[in-house]
mmCIF file of C-alpha atoms and ligand atoms in Angstrom:
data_model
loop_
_atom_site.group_PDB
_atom_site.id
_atom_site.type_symbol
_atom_site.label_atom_id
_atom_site.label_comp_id
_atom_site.label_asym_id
_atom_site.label_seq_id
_atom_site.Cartn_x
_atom_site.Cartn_y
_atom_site.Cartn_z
ATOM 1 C CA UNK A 20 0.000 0.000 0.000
ATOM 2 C CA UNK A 21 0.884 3.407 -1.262
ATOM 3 C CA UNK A 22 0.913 6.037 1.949
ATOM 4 C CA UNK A 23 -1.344 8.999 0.793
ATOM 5 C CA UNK A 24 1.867 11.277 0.212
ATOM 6 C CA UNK A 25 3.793 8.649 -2.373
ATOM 7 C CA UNK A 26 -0.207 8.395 -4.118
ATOM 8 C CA UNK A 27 -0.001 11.968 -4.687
ATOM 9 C CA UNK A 28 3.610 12.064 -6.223
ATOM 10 C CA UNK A 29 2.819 9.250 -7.994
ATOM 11 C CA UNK A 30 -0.725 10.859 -9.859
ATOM 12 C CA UNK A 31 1.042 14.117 -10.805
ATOM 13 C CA UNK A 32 2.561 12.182 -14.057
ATOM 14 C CA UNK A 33 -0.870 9.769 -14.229
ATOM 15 C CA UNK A 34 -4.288 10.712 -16.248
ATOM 16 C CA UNK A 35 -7.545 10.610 -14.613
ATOM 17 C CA UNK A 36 -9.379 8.393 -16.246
ATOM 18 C CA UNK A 37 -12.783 9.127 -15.242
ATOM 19 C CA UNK A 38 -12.541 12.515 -16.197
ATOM 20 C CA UNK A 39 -12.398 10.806 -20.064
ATOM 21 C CA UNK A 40 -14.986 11.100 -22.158
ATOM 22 C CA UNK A 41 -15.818 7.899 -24.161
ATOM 23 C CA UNK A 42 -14.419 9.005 -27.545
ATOM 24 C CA UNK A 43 -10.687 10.647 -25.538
ATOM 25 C CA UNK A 44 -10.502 7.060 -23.768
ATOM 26 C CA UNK A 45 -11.156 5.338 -27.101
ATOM 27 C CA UNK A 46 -7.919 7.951 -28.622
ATOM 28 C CA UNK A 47 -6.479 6.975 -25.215
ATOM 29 C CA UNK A 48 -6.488 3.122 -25.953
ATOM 30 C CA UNK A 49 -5.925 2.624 -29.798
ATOM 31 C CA UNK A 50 -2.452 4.468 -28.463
ATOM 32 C CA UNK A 51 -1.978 1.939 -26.151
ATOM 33 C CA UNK A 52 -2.475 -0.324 -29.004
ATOM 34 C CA UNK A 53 -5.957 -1.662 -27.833
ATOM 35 C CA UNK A 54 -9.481 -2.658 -30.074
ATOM 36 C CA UNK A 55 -12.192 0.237 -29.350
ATOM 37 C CA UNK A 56 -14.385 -1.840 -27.736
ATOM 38 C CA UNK A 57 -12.008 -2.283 -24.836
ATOM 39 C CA UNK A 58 -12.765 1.753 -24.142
ATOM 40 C CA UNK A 59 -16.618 0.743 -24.039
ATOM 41 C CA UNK A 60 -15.712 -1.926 -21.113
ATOM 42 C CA UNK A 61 -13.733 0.234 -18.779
ATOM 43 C CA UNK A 62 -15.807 3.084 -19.911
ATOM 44 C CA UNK A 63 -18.659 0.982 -18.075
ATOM 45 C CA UNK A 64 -16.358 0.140 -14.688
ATOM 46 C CA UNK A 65 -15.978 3.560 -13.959
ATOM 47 C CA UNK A 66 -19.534 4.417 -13.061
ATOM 48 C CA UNK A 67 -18.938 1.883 -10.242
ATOM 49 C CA UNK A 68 -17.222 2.256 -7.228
ATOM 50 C CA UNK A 69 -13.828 0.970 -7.325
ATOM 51 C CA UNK A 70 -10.497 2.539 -6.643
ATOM 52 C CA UNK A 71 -8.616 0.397 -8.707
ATOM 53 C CA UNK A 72 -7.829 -1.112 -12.065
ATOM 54 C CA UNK A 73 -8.026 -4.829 -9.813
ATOM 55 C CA UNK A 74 -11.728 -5.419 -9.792
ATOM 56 C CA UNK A 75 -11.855 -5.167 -13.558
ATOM 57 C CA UNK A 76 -12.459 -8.748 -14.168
ATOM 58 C CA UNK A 77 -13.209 -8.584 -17.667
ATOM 59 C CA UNK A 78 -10.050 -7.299 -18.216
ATOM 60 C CA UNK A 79 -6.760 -9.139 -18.852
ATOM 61 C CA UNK A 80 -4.041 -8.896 -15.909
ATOM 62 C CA UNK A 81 -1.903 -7.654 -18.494
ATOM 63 C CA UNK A 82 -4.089 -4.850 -19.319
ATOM 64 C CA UNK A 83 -4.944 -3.840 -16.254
ATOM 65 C CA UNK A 84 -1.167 -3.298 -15.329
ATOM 66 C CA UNK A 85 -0.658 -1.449 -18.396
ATOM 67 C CA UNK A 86 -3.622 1.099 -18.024
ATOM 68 C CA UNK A 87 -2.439 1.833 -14.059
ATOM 69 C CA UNK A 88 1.336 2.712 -15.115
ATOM 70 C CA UNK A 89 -1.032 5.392 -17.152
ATOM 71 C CA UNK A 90 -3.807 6.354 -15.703
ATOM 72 C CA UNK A 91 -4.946 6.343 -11.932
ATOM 73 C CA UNK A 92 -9.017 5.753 -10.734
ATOM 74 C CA UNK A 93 -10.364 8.962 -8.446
ATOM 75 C CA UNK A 94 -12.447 7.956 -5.743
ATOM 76 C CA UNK A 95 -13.034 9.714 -2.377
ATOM 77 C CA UNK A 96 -12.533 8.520 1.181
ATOM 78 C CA UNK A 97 -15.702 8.723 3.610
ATOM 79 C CA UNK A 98 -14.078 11.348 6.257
ATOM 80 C CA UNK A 99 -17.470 12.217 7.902
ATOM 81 C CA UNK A 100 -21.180 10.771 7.330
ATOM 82 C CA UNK A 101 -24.134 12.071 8.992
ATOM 83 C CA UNK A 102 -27.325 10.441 9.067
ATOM 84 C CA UNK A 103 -30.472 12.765 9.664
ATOM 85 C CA UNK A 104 -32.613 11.079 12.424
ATOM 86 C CA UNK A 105 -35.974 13.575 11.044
ATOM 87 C CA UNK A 106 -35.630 12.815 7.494
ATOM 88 C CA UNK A 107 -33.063 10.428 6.530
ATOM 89 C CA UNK A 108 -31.389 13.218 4.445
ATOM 90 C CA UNK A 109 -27.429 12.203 4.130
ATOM 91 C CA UNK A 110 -24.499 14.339 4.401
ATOM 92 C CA UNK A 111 -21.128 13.224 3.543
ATOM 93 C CA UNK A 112 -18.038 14.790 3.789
ATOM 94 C CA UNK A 113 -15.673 13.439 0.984
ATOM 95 C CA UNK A 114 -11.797 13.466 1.784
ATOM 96 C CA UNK A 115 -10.087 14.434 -1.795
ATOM 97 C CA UNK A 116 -7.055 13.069 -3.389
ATOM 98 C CA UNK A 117 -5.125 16.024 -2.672
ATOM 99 C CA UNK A 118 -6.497 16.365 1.295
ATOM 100 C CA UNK A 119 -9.132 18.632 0.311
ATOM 101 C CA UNK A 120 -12.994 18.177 1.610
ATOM 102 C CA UNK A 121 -15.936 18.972 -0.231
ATOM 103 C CA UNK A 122 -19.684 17.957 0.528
ATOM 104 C CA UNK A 123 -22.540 15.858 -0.660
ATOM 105 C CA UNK A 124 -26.105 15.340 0.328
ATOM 106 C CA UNK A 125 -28.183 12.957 -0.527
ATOM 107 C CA UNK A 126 -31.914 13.407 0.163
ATOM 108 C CA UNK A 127 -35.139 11.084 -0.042
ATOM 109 C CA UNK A 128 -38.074 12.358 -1.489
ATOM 110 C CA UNK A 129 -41.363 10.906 -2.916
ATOM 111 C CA UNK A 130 -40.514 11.408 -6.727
ATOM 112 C CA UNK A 131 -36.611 9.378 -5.684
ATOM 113 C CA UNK A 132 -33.564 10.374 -4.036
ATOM 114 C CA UNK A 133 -31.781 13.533 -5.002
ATOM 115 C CA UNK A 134 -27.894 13.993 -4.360
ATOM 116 C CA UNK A 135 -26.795 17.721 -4.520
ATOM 117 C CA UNK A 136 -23.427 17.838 -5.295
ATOM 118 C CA UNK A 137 -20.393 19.896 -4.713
ATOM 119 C CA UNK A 138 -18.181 21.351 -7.523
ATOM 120 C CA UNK A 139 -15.489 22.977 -6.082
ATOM 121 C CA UNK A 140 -13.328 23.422 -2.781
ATOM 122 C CA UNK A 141 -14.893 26.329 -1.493
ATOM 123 C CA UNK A 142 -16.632 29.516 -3.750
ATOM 124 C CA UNK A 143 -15.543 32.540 -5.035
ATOM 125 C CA UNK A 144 -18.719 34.292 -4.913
ATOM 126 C CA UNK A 145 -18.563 35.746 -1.626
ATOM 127 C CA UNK A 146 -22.589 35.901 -1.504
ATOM 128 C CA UNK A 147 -22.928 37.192 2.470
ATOM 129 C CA UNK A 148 -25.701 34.608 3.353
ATOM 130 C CA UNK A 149 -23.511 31.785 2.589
ATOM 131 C CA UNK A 150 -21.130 29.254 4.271
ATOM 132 C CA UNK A 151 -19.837 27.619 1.281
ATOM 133 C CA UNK A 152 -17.838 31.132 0.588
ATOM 134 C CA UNK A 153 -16.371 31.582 3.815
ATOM 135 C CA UNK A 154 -12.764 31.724 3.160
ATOM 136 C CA UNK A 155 -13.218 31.588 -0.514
ATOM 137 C CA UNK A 156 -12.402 29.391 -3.296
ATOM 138 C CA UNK A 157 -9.585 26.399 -3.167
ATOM 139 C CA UNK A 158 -9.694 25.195 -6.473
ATOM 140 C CA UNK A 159 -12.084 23.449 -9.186
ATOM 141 C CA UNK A 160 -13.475 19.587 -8.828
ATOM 142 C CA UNK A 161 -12.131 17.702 -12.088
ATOM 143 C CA UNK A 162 -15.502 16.117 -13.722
ATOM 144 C CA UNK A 163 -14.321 12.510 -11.913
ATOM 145 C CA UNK A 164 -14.460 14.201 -8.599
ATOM 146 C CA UNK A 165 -17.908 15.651 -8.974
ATOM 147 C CA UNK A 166 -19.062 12.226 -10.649
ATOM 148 C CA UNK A 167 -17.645 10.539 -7.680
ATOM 149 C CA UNK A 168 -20.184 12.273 -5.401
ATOM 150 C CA UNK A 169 -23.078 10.476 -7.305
ATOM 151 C CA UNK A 170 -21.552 7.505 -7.127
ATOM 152 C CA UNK A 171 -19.764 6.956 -4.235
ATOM 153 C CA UNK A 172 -23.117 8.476 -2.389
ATOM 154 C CA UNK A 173 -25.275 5.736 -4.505
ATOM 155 C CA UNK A 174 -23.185 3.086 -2.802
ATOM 156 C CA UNK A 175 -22.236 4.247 0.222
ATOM 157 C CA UNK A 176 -26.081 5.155 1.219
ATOM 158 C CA UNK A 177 -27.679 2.104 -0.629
ATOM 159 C CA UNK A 178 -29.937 4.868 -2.147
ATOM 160 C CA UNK A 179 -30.435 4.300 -5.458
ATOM 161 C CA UNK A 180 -29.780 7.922 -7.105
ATOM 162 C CA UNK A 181 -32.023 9.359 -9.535
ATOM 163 C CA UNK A 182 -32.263 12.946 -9.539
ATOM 164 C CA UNK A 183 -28.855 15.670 -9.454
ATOM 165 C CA UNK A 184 -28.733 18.778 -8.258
ATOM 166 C CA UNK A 185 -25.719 21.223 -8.752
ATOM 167 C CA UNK A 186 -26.411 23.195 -5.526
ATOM 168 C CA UNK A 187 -23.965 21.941 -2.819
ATOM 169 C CA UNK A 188 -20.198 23.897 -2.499
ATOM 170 C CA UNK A 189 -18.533 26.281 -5.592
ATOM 171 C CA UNK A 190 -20.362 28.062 -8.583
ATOM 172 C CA UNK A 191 -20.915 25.861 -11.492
ATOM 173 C CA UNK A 192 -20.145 28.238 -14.339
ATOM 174 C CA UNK A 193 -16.967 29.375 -12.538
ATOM 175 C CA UNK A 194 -16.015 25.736 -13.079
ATOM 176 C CA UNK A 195 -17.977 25.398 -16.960
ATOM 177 C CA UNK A 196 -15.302 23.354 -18.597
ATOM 178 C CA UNK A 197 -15.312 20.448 -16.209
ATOM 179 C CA UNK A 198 -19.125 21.009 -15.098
ATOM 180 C CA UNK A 199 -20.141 20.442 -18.318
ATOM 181 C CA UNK A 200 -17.971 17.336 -18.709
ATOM 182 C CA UNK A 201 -19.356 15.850 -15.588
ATOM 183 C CA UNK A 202 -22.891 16.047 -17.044
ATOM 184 C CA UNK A 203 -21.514 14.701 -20.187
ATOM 185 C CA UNK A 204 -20.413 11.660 -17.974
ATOM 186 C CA UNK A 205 -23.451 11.071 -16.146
ATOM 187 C CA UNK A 206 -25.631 11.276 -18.650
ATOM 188 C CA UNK A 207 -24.037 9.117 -20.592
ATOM 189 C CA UNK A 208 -26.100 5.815 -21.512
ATOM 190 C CA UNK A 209 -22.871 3.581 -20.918
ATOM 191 C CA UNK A 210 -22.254 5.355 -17.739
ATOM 192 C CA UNK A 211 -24.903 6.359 -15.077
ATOM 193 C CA UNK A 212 -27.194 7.457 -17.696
ATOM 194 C CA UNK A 213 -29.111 10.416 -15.620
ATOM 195 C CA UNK A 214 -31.254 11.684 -18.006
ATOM 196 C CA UNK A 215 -30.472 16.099 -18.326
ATOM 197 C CA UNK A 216 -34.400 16.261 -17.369
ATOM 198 C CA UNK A 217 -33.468 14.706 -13.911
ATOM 199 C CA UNK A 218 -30.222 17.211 -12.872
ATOM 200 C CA UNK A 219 -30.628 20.746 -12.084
ATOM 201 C CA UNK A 220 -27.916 23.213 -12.097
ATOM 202 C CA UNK A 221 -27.770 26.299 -10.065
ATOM 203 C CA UNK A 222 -25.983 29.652 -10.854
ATOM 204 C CA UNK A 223 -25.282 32.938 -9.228
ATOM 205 C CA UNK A 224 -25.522 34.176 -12.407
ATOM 206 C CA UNK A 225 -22.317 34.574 -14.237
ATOM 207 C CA UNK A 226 -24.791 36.505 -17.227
ATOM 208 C CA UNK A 227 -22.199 35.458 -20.361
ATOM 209 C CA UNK A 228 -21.715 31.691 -19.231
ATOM 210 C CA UNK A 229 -25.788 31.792 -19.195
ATOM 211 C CA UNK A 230 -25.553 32.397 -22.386
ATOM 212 C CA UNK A 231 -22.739 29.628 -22.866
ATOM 213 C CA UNK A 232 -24.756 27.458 -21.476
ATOM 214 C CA UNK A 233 -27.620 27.833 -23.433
ATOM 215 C CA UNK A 234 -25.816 27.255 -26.766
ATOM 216 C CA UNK A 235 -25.152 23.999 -25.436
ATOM 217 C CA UNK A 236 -29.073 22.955 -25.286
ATOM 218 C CA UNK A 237 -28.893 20.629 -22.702
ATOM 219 C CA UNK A 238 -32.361 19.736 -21.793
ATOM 220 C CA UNK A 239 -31.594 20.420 -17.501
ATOM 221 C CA UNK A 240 -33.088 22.326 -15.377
ATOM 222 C CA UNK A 241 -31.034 25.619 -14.988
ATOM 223 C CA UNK A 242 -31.881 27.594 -11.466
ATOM 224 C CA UNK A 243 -30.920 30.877 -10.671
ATOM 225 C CA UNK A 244 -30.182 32.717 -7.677
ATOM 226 C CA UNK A 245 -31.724 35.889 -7.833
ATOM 227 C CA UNK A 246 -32.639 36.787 -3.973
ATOM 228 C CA UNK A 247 -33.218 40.746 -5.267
ATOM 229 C CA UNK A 248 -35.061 42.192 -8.017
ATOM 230 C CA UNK A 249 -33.001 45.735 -7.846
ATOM 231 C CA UNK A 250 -29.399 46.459 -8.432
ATOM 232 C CA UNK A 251 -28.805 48.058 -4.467
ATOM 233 C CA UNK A 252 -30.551 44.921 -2.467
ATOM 234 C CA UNK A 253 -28.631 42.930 -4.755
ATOM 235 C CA UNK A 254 -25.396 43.981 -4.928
ATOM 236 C CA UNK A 255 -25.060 44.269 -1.462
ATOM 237 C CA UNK A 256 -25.881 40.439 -0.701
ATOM 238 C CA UNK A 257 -24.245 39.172 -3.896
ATOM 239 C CA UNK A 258 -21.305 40.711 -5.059
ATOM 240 C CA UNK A 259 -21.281 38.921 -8.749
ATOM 241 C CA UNK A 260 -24.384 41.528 -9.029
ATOM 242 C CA UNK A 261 -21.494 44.260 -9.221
ATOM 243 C CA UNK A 262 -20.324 42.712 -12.468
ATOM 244 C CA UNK A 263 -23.787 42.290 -14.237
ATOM 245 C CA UNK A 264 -26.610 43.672 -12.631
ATOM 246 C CA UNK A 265 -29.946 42.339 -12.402
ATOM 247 C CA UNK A 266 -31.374 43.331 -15.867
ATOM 248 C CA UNK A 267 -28.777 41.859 -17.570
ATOM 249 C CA UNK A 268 -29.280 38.587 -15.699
ATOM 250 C CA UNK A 269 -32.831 38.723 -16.513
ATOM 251 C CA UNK A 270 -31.947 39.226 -20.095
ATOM 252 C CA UNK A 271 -29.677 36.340 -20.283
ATOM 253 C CA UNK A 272 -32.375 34.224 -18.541
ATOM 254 C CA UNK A 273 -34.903 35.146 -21.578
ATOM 255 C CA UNK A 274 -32.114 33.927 -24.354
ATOM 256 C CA UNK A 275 -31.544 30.939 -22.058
ATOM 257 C CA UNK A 276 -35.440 29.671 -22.241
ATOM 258 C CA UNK A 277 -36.184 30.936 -26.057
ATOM 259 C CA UNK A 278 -32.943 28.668 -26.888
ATOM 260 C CA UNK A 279 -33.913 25.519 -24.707
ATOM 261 C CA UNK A 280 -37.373 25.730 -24.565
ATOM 262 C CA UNK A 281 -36.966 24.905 -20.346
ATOM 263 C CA UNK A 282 -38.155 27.326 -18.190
ATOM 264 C CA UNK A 283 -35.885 28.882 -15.541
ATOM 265 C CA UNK A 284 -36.244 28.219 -12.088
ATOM 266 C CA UNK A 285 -35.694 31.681 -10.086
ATOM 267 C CA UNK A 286 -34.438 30.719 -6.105
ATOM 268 C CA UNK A 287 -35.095 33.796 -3.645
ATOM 269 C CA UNK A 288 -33.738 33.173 0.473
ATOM 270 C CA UNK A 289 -36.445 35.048 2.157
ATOM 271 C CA UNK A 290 -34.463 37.581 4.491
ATOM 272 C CA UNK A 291 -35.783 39.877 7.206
ATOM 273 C CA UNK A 292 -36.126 43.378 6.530
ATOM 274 C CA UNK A 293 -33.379 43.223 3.388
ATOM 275 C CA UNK A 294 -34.889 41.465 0.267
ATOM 276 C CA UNK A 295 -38.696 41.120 1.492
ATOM 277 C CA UNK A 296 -40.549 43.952 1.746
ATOM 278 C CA UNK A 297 -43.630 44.382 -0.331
ATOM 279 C CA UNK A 298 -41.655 46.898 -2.629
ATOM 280 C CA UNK A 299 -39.488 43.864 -3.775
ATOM 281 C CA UNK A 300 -42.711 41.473 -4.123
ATOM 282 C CA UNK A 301 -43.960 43.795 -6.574
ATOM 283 C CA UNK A 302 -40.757 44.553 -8.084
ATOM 284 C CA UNK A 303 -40.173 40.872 -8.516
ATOM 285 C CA UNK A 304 -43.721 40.400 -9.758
ATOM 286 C CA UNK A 305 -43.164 43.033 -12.275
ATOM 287 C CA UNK A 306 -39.945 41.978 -13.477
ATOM 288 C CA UNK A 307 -41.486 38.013 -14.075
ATOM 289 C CA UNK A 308 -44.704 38.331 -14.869
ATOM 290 C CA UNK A 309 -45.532 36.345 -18.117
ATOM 291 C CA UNK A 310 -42.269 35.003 -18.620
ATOM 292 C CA UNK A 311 -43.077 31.623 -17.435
ATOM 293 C CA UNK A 312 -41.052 30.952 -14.884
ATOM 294 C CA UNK A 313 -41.032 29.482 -11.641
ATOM 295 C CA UNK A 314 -39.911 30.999 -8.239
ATOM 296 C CA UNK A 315 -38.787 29.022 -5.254
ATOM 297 C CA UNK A 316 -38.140 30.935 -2.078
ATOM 298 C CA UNK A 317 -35.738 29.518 0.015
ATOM 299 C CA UNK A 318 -36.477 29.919 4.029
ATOM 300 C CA UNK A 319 -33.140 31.607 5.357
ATOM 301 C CA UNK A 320 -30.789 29.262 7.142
ATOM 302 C CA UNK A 321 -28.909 29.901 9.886
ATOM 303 C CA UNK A 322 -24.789 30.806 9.035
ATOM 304 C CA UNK A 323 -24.102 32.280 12.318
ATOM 305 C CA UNK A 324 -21.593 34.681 11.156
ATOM 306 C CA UNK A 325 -23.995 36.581 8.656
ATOM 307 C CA UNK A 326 -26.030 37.868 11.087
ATOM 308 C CA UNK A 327 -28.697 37.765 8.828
ATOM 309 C CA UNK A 328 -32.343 36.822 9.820
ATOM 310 C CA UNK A 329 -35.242 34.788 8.002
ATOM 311 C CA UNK A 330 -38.172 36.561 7.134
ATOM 312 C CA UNK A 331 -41.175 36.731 9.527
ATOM 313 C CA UNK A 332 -43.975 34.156 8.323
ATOM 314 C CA UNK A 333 -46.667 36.201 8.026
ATOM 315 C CA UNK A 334 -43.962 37.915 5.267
ATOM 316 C CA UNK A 335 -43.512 35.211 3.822
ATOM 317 C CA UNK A 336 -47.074 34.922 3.129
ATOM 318 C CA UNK A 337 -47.851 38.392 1.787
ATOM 319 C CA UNK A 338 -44.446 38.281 -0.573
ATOM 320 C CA UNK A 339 -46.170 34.800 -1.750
ATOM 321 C CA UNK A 340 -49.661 36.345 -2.182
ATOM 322 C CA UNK A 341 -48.443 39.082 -4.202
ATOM 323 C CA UNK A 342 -46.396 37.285 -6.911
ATOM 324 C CA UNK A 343 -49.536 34.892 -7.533
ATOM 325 C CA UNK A 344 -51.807 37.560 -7.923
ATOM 326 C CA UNK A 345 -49.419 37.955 -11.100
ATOM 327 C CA UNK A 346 -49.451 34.705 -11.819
ATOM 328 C CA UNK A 347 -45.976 33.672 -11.179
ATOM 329 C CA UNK A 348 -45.465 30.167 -10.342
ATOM 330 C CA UNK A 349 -44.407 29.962 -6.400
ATOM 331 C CA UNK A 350 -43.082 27.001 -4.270
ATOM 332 C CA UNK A 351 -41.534 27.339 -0.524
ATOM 333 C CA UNK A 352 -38.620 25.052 -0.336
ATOM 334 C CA UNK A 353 -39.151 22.671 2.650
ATOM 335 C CA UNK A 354 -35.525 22.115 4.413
ATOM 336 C CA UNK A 355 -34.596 18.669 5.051
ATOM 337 C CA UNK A 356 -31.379 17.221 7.008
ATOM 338 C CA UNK A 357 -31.771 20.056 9.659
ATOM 339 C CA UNK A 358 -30.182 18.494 12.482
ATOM 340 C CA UNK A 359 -26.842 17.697 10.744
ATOM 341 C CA UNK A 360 -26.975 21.255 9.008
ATOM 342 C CA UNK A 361 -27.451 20.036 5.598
ATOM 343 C CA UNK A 362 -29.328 22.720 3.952
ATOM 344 C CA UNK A 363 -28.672 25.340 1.650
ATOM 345 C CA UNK A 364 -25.690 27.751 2.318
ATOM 346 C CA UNK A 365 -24.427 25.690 5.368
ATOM 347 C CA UNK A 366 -22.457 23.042 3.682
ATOM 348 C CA UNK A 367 -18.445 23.495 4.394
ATOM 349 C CA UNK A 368 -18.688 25.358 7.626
ATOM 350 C CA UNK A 369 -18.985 23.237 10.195
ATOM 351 C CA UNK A 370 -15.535 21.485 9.400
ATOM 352 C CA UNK A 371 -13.600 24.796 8.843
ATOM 353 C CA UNK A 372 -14.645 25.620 12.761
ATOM 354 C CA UNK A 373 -13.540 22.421 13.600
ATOM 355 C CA UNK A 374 -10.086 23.213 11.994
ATOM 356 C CA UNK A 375 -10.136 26.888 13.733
ATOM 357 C CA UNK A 376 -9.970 25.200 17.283
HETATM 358 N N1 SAH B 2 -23.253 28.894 -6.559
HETATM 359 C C1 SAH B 2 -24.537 28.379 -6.965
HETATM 360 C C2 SAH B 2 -24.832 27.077 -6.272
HETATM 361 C C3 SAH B 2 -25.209 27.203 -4.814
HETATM 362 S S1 SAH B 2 -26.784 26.544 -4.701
HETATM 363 C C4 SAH B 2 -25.612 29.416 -6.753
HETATM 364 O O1 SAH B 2 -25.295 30.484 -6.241
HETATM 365 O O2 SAH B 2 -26.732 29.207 -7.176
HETATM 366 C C5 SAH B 2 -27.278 26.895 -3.139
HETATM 367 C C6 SAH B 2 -28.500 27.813 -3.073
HETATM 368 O O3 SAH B 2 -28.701 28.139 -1.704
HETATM 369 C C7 SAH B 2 -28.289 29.136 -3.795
HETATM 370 O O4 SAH B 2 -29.511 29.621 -4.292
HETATM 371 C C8 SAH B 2 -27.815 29.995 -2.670
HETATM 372 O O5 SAH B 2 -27.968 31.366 -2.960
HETATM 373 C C9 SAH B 2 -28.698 29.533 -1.544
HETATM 374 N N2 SAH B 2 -28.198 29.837 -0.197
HETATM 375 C C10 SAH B 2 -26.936 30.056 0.184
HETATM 376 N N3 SAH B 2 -26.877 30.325 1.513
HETATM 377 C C11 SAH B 2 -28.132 30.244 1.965
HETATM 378 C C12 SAH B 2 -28.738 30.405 3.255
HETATM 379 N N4 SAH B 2 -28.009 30.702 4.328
HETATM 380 N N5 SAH B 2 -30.065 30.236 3.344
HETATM 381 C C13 SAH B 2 -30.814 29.920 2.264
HETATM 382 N N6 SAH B 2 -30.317 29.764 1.042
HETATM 383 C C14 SAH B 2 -28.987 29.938 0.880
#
């Protein structure tokens, strides 16, 4: 057995080999001097949770020690799990190649279990409600390590995984390149074969990788974090607002559904006294009235440092009431995991205050 330091020397020269797409491991094996249809096989073993070329039985010996002098097999080590005694929700807290953490959840609903997955070590956004920011970004996941979270979760839990959701740690367009690879992956019919109508992905709102996006036409559900209808509420929660401004976003959103046909899913953290006064329902209401989307306000959760308080119910009700007088399409989100502090904007920071002891 390697020690964890020699693993790391050793991967520096080594390609990750689930970060291949089908076609680059094909490339990847005729070098290697090996029929396609080898590429197809290992292809397959990757969406399974090994660690090493070994358990590929249908593999030759000879094979196998060939392809780990090249390549090496990314999979994450268990460092925390939490079980949620309410809801069964799952968090897991993955321990990287490199030493790095990042987070996963894993949560049970009636329509099948959802894991919302990480895709990078830490965030760059700085948004002021959130934990996942705290002490900014790291670096990106690769595609294999955000693939990993699906299914390492998968087997670890025993929950068979059906449904995605790009919401845990990091800001997906930041990290487009490999995102976009991952879904590539795991949509993939020789791989875990999610369909795109089954993952959501959700943005800040980087306005020109929107629009990147979109030219792609991937049929998933793309979610965006809006929590202000004006420029000043906006800005000063969300710093990316700085760089685009809310119009603009809105803009980008409207190319986005005219391109993919899929309407966008706006997500709003309801927050006393800042975003939720009646002068931003109707502000909201004006700006998305008729454009067919759907808005899903987010109960603020607790990040101790923010300082920032969830809006009063009886709020929440009027904001509600006011935006389906317009007809806009409203859902509350209901918070699962909250005993092991698995909901929105609280992944990350429980194990950085563990470190600060
Ligand atoms: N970077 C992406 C992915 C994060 S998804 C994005 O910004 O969309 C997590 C969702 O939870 C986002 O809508 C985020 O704004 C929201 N969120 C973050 N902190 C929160 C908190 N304390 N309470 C409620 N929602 C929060």
């Amino acid at each position: 057995m390697l020690d964890e330091k020699e693993n790391l020397t050793e991967n520096l020269s080594k390609v990750d080999i689930k970060s291949l797409l089908p076609e680059e491991l094909e490339a990847e094996l005729e070098k290697m001097g090996e029929p396609r249809f080898r590429a197809k096989q290992i292809f397959r073993w990757l969406s399974a949770p090994i660690s090493s070329f070994d358990g590929m039985t249908n593999i030759s010996k000879d094979l196998r020690a060939r392809l780990s002098e090249r390549f090496y097999i990314a999979s994450p080590g268990v460092e925390r799990k939490q079980v949620s005694g309410l809801d069964g929700t799952v968090k897991y807290l993955w321990r990287l190649r490199d030493g790095n953490f990042v987070e996963s959840v894993v949560m049970r609903y009636e329509h099948g279990n959802t894991v919302c997955v990480s895709c990078e070590v830490g965030c760059p956004m700085g948004c002021v409600f959130c934990a996942s920011t705290i002490g900014g970004k790291v670096r990106n996941l690769a595609a294999s390590e955000i693939l990993d979270q699906v299914i390492f979760s998968e087997a670890d839990s025993g929950l068979k995984i059906s449904n995605i959701v790009m919401m845990g740690i990091g800001e997906p367009l930041d990290n487009f390149e490999n995102v976009v690879r991952f879904l590539k992956l795991v949509n993939h019919p020789e791989g875990r074969n999610i369909g795109m109508r089954h993952i959501s992905l959700s943005t800040c709102g980087l306005t020109e990788k929107v629009d990147k996006l979109a030219d792609l036409d991937l049929q998933l559900t793309l979610s965006v974090s809006l929590h202000a209808p004006d420029d000043e509420t906006r800005s000063k929660i969300m710093p990316v607002n700085r760089a685009y401004g809310v119009d603009a976003l809105l803009a980008a959103c409207g190319r986005y559904f005219k391109k993919t046909g899929r309407r966008i899913s706006f997500e709003y953290a309801m927050i006393r006294d800042v975003n939720d006064t009646p002068y931003h329902a109707r502000l909201l209401a004006d700006k998305l009235a008729g454009t067919g989307c759907h808005v899903n306000l987010i109960p603020l959760n607790d990040v101790p440092e923010s300082r920032l308080k969830p809006s009063r119910p009886e709020t929440v009700r009027d904001f509600i009431g006011t935006l389906e007088k317009r007809g806009i399409n409203v859902t509350v989100r209901r918070r699962l995991g909250p005993d092991i502090e698995a909901s929105c904007g609280q992944l990350r920071r429980s194990r950085q205050l563990k470190e600060e002891k």
